[in-house]
mmCIF file of C-alpha atoms in Angstrom:
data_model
loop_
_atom_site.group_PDB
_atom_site.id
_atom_site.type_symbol
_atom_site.label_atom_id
_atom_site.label_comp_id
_atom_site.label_asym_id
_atom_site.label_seq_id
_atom_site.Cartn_x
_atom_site.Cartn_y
_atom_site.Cartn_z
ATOM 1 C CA UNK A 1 11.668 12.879 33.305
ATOM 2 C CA UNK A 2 10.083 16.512 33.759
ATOM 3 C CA UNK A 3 13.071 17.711 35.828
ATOM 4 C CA UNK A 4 15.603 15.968 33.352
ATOM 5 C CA UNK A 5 13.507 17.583 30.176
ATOM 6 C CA UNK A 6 13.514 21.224 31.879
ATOM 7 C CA UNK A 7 17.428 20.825 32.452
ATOM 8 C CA UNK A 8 17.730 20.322 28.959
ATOM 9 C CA UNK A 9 15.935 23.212 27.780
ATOM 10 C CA UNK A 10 16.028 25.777 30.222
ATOM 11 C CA UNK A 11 19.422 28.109 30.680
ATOM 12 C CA UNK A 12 19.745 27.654 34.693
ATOM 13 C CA UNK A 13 21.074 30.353 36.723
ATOM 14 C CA UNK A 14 21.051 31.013 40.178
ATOM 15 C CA UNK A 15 21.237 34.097 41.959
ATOM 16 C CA UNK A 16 20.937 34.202 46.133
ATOM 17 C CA UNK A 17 20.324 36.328 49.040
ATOM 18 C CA UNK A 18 19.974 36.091 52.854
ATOM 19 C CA UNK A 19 16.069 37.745 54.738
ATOM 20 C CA UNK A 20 16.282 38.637 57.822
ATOM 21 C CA UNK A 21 12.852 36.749 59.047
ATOM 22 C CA UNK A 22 13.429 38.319 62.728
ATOM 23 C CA UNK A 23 10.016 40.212 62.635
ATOM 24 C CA UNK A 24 7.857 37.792 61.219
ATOM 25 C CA UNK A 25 9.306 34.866 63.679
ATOM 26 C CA UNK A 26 8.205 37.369 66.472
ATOM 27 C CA UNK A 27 4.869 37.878 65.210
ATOM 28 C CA UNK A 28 4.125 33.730 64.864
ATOM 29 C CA UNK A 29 5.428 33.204 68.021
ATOM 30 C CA UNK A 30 3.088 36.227 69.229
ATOM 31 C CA UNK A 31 -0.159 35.534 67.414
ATOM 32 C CA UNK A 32 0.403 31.740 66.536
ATOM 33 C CA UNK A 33 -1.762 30.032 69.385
ATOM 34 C CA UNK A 34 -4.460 32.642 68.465
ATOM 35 C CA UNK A 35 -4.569 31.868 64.520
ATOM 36 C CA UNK A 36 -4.682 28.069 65.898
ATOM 37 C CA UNK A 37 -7.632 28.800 67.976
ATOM 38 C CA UNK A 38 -9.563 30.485 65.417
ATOM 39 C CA UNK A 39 -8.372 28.363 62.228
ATOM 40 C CA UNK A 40 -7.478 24.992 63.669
ATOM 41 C CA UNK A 41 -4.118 24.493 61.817
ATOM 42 C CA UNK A 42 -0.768 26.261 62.641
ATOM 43 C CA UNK A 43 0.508 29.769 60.931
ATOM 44 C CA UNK A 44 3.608 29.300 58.957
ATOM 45 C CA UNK A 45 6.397 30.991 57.548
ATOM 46 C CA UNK A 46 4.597 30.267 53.695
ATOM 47 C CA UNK A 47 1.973 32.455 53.514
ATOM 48 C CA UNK A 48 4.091 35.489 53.527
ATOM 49 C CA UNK A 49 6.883 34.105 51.677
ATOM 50 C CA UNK A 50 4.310 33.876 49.218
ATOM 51 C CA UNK A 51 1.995 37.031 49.378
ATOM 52 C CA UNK A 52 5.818 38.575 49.095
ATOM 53 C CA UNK A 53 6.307 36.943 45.636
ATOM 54 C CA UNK A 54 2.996 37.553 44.304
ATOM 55 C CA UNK A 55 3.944 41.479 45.096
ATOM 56 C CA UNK A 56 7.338 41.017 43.121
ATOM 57 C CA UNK A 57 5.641 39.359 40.806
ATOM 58 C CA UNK A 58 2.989 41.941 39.741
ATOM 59 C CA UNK A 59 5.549 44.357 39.268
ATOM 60 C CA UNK A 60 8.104 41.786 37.042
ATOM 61 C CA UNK A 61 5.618 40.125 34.791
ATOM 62 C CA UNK A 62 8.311 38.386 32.868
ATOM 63 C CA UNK A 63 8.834 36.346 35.656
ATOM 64 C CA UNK A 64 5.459 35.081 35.564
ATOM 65 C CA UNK A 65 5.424 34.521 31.925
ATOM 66 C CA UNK A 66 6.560 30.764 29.457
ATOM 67 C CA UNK A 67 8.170 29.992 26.865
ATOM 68 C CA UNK A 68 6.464 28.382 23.959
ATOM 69 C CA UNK A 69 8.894 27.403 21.499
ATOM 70 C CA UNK A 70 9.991 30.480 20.155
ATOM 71 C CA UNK A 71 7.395 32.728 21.943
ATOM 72 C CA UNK A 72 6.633 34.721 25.487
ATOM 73 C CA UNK A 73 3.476 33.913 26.930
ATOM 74 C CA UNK A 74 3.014 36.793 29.733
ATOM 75 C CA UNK A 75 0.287 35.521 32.353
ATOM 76 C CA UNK A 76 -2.610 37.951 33.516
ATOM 77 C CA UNK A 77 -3.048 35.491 36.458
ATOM 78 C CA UNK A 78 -0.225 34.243 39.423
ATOM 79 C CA UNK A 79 -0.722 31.089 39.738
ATOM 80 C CA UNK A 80 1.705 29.926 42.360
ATOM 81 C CA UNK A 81 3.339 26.340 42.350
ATOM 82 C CA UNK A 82 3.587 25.045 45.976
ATOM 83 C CA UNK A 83 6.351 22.065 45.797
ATOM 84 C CA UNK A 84 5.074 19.453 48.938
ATOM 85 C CA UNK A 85 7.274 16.445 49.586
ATOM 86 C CA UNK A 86 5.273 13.152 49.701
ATOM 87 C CA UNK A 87 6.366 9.023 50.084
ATOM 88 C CA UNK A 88 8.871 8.774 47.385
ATOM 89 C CA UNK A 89 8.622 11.523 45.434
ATOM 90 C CA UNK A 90 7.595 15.305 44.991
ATOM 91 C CA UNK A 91 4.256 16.673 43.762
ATOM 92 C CA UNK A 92 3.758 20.307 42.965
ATOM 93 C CA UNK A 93 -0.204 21.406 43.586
ATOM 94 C CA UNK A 94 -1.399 25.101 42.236
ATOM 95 C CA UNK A 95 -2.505 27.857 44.273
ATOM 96 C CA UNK A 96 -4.441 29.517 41.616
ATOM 97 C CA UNK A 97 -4.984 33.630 40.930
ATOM 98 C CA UNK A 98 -2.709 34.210 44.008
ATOM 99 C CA UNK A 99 -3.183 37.916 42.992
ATOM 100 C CA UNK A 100 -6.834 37.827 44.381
ATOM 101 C CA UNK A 101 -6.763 36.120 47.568
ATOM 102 C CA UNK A 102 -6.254 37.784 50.734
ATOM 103 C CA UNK A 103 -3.579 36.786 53.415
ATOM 104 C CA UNK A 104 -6.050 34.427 55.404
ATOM 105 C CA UNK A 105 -7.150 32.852 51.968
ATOM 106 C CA UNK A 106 -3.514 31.932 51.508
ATOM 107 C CA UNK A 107 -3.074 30.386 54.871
ATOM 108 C CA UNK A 108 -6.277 28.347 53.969
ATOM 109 C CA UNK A 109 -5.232 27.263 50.631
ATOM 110 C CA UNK A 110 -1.577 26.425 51.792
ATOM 111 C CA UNK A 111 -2.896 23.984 54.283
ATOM 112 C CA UNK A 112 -5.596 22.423 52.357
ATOM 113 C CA UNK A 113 -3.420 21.897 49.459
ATOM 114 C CA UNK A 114 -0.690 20.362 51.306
ATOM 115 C CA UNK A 115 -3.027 18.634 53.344
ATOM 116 C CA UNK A 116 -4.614 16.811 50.591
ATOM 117 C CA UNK A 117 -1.224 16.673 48.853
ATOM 118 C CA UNK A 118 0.328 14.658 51.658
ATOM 119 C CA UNK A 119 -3.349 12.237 51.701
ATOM 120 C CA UNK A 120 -3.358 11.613 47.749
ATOM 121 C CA UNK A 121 -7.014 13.803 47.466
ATOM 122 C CA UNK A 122 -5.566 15.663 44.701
ATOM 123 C CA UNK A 123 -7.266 15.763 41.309
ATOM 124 C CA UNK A 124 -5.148 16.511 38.153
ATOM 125 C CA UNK A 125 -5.970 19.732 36.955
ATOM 126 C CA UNK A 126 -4.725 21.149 40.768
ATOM 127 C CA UNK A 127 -1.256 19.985 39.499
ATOM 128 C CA UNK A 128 -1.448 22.382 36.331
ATOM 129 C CA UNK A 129 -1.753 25.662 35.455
ATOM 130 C CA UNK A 130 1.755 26.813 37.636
ATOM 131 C CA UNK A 131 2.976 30.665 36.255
ATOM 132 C CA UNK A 132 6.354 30.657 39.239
ATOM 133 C CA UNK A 133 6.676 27.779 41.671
ATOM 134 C CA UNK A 134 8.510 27.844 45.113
ATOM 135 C CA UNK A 135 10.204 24.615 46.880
ATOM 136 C CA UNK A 136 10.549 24.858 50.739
ATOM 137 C CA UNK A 137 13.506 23.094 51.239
ATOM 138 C CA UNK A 138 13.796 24.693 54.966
ATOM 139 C CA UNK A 139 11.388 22.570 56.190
ATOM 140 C CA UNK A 140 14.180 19.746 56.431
ATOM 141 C CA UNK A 141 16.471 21.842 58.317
ATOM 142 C CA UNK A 142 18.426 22.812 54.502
ATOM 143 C CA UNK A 143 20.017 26.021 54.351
ATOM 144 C CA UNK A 144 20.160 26.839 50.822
ATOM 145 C CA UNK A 145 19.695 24.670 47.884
ATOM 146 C CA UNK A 146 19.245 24.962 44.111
ATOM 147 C CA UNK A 147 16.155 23.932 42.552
ATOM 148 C CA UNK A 148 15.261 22.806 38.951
ATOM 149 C CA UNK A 149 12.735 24.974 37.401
ATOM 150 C CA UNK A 150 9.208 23.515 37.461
ATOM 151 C CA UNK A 151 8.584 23.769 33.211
ATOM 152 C CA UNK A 152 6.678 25.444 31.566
ATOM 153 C CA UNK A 153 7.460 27.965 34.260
ATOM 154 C CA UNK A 154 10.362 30.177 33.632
ATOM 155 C CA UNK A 155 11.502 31.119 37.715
ATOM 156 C CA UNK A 156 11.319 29.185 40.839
ATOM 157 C CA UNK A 157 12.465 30.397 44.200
ATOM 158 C CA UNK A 158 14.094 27.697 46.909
ATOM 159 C CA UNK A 159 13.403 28.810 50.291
ATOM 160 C CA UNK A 160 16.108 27.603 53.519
ATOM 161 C CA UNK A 161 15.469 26.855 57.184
ATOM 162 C CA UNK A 162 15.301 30.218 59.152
ATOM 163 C CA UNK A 163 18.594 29.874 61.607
ATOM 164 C CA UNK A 164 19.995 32.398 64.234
ATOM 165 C CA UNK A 165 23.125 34.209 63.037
ATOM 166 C CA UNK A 166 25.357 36.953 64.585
ATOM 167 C CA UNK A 167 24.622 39.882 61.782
ATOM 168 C CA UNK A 168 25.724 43.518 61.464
ATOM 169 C CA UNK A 169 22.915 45.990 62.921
ATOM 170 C CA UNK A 170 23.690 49.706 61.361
ATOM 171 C CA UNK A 171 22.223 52.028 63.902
ATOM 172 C CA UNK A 172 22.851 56.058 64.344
ATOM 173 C CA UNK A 173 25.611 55.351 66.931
ATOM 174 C CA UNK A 174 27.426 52.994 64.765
ATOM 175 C CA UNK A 175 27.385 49.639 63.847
ATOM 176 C CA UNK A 176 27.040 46.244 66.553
ATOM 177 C CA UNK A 177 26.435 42.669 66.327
ATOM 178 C CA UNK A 178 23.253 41.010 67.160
ATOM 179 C CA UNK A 179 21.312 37.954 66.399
ATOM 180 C CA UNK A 180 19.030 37.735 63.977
ATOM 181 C CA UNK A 181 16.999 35.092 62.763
ATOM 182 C CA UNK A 182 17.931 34.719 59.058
ATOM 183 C CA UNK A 183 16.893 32.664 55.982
ATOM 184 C CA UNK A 184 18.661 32.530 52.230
ATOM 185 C CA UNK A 185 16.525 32.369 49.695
ATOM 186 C CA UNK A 186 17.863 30.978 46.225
ATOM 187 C CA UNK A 187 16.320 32.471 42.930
ATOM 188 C CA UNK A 188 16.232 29.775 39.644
ATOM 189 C CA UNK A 189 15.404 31.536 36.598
ATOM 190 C CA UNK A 190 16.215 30.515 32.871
ATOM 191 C CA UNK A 191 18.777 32.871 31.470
ATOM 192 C CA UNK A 192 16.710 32.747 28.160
ATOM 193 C CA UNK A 193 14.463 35.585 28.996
ATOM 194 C CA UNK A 194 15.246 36.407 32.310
ATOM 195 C CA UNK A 195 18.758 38.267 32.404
ATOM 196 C CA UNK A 196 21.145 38.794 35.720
ATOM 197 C CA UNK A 197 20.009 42.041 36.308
ATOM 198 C CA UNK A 198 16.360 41.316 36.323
ATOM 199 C CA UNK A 199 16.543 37.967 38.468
ATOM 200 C CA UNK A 200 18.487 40.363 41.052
ATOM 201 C CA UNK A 201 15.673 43.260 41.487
ATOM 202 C CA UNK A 202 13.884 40.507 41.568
ATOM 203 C CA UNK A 203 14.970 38.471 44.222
ATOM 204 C CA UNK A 204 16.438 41.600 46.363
ATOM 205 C CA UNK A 205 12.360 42.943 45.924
ATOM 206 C CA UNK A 206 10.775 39.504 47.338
ATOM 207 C CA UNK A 207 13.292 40.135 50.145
ATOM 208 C CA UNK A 208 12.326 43.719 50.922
ATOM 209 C CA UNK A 209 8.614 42.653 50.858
ATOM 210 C CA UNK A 210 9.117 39.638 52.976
ATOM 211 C CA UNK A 211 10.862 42.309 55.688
ATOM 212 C CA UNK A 212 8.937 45.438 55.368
ATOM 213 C CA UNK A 213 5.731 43.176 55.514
ATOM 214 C CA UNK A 214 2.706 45.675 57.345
ATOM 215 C CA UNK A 215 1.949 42.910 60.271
ATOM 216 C CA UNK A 216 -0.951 45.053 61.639
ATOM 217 C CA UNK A 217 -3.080 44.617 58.481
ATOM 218 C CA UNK A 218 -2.486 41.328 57.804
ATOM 219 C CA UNK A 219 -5.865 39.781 58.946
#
């Protein structure tokens, strides 16, 4: 009923573009059994898939606003939506005041809220509160999809599987082909306050973060 309500209220558009993930793969594959050692879960791809949206989203605050019948409710706070498949359904826990956590904060809070997602701990009022939501569809393997937007929020980013691909690599001596490990990412926004123009700088900025990411200051 939620999904079929925001359908018929929100104007859904969808723009796309492709990340090259190449660094970031490196640096899990490099520093992953470490971060295990020390934190006794696994470092993902989410964390900076998310500390690149809270960026984007700092600097487009309409993106982290709602729509309240005929009004714009801008957000001080990110409060990040965190879609987590479970038996038979989908649930959508809140990472709350994104904006003031660190990078290790959000590797904690990604795992203990999907974590306690997946194990039914979750108390309502860590399903509420969501200012931009994000669906990891990847996980399965997907390579692009379109997700509904998560009401009252007014944006929602799909994120696909990270998959080799022969790319073009501009250098000084002219172009080549190399691989590359790449992953689309698919941008929902409504069309009632967010136009094409803004949902592109904004998508094309969460990519640019997400690849010029400082890896050496992450911790």
């Amino acid at each position: 009923d939620h999904m079929r309500a925001s359908i018929d209220s929100s104007a859904h558009v969808y723009v796309m573009t492709e990340v090259d993930m190449t660094r970031i793969m490196n640096y899990v594959n490099k520093e992953g059994d470490s971060f295990y050692s020390k934190e006794g879960f696994s470092l993902t791809y989410t964390p900076f898939i998310i500390k690149a949206c809270v960026k984007a989203l700092a600097s487009y605050p309409e993106m982290n606003a709602s729509i309240d019948e005929n009004d714009i409710i801008y957000h001080k706070n990110i409060n990040i939506g965190l879609a987590v498949a479970v038996d038979k359904g989908l649930m959508v826990p809140v990472i709350d005041s994104c904006e003031e956590l660190n990078f290790l904060g959000l590797c904690r809070k990604v795992r203990d809220l999907a974590t306690r997602t997946r194990n039914k701990q979750l108390i309502p009022d860590e399903l509420q509160g969501s200012t931009f939501s994000i669906s990891n569809f990847g996980v399965f393997n997907v390579t692009m999809g379109t997700p509904i937007i998560n009401q009252p929020n007014v944006g929602i980013l799909g994120v696909g599987a990270v998959k080799k691909r022969p790319v073009v690599i501009e250098t000084n001596e002219g172009d080549t082909i190399g691989i590359k490990n790449m992953m689309i990412l698919s941008l929902g926004f409504d069309h009632r306050i967010i136009d094409g123009a803004g949902g592109s700088q904004f998508v094309e900025m969460i990519r640019e973060n997400i690849e010029k990411i400082n890896l050496e200051n992450l911790f």
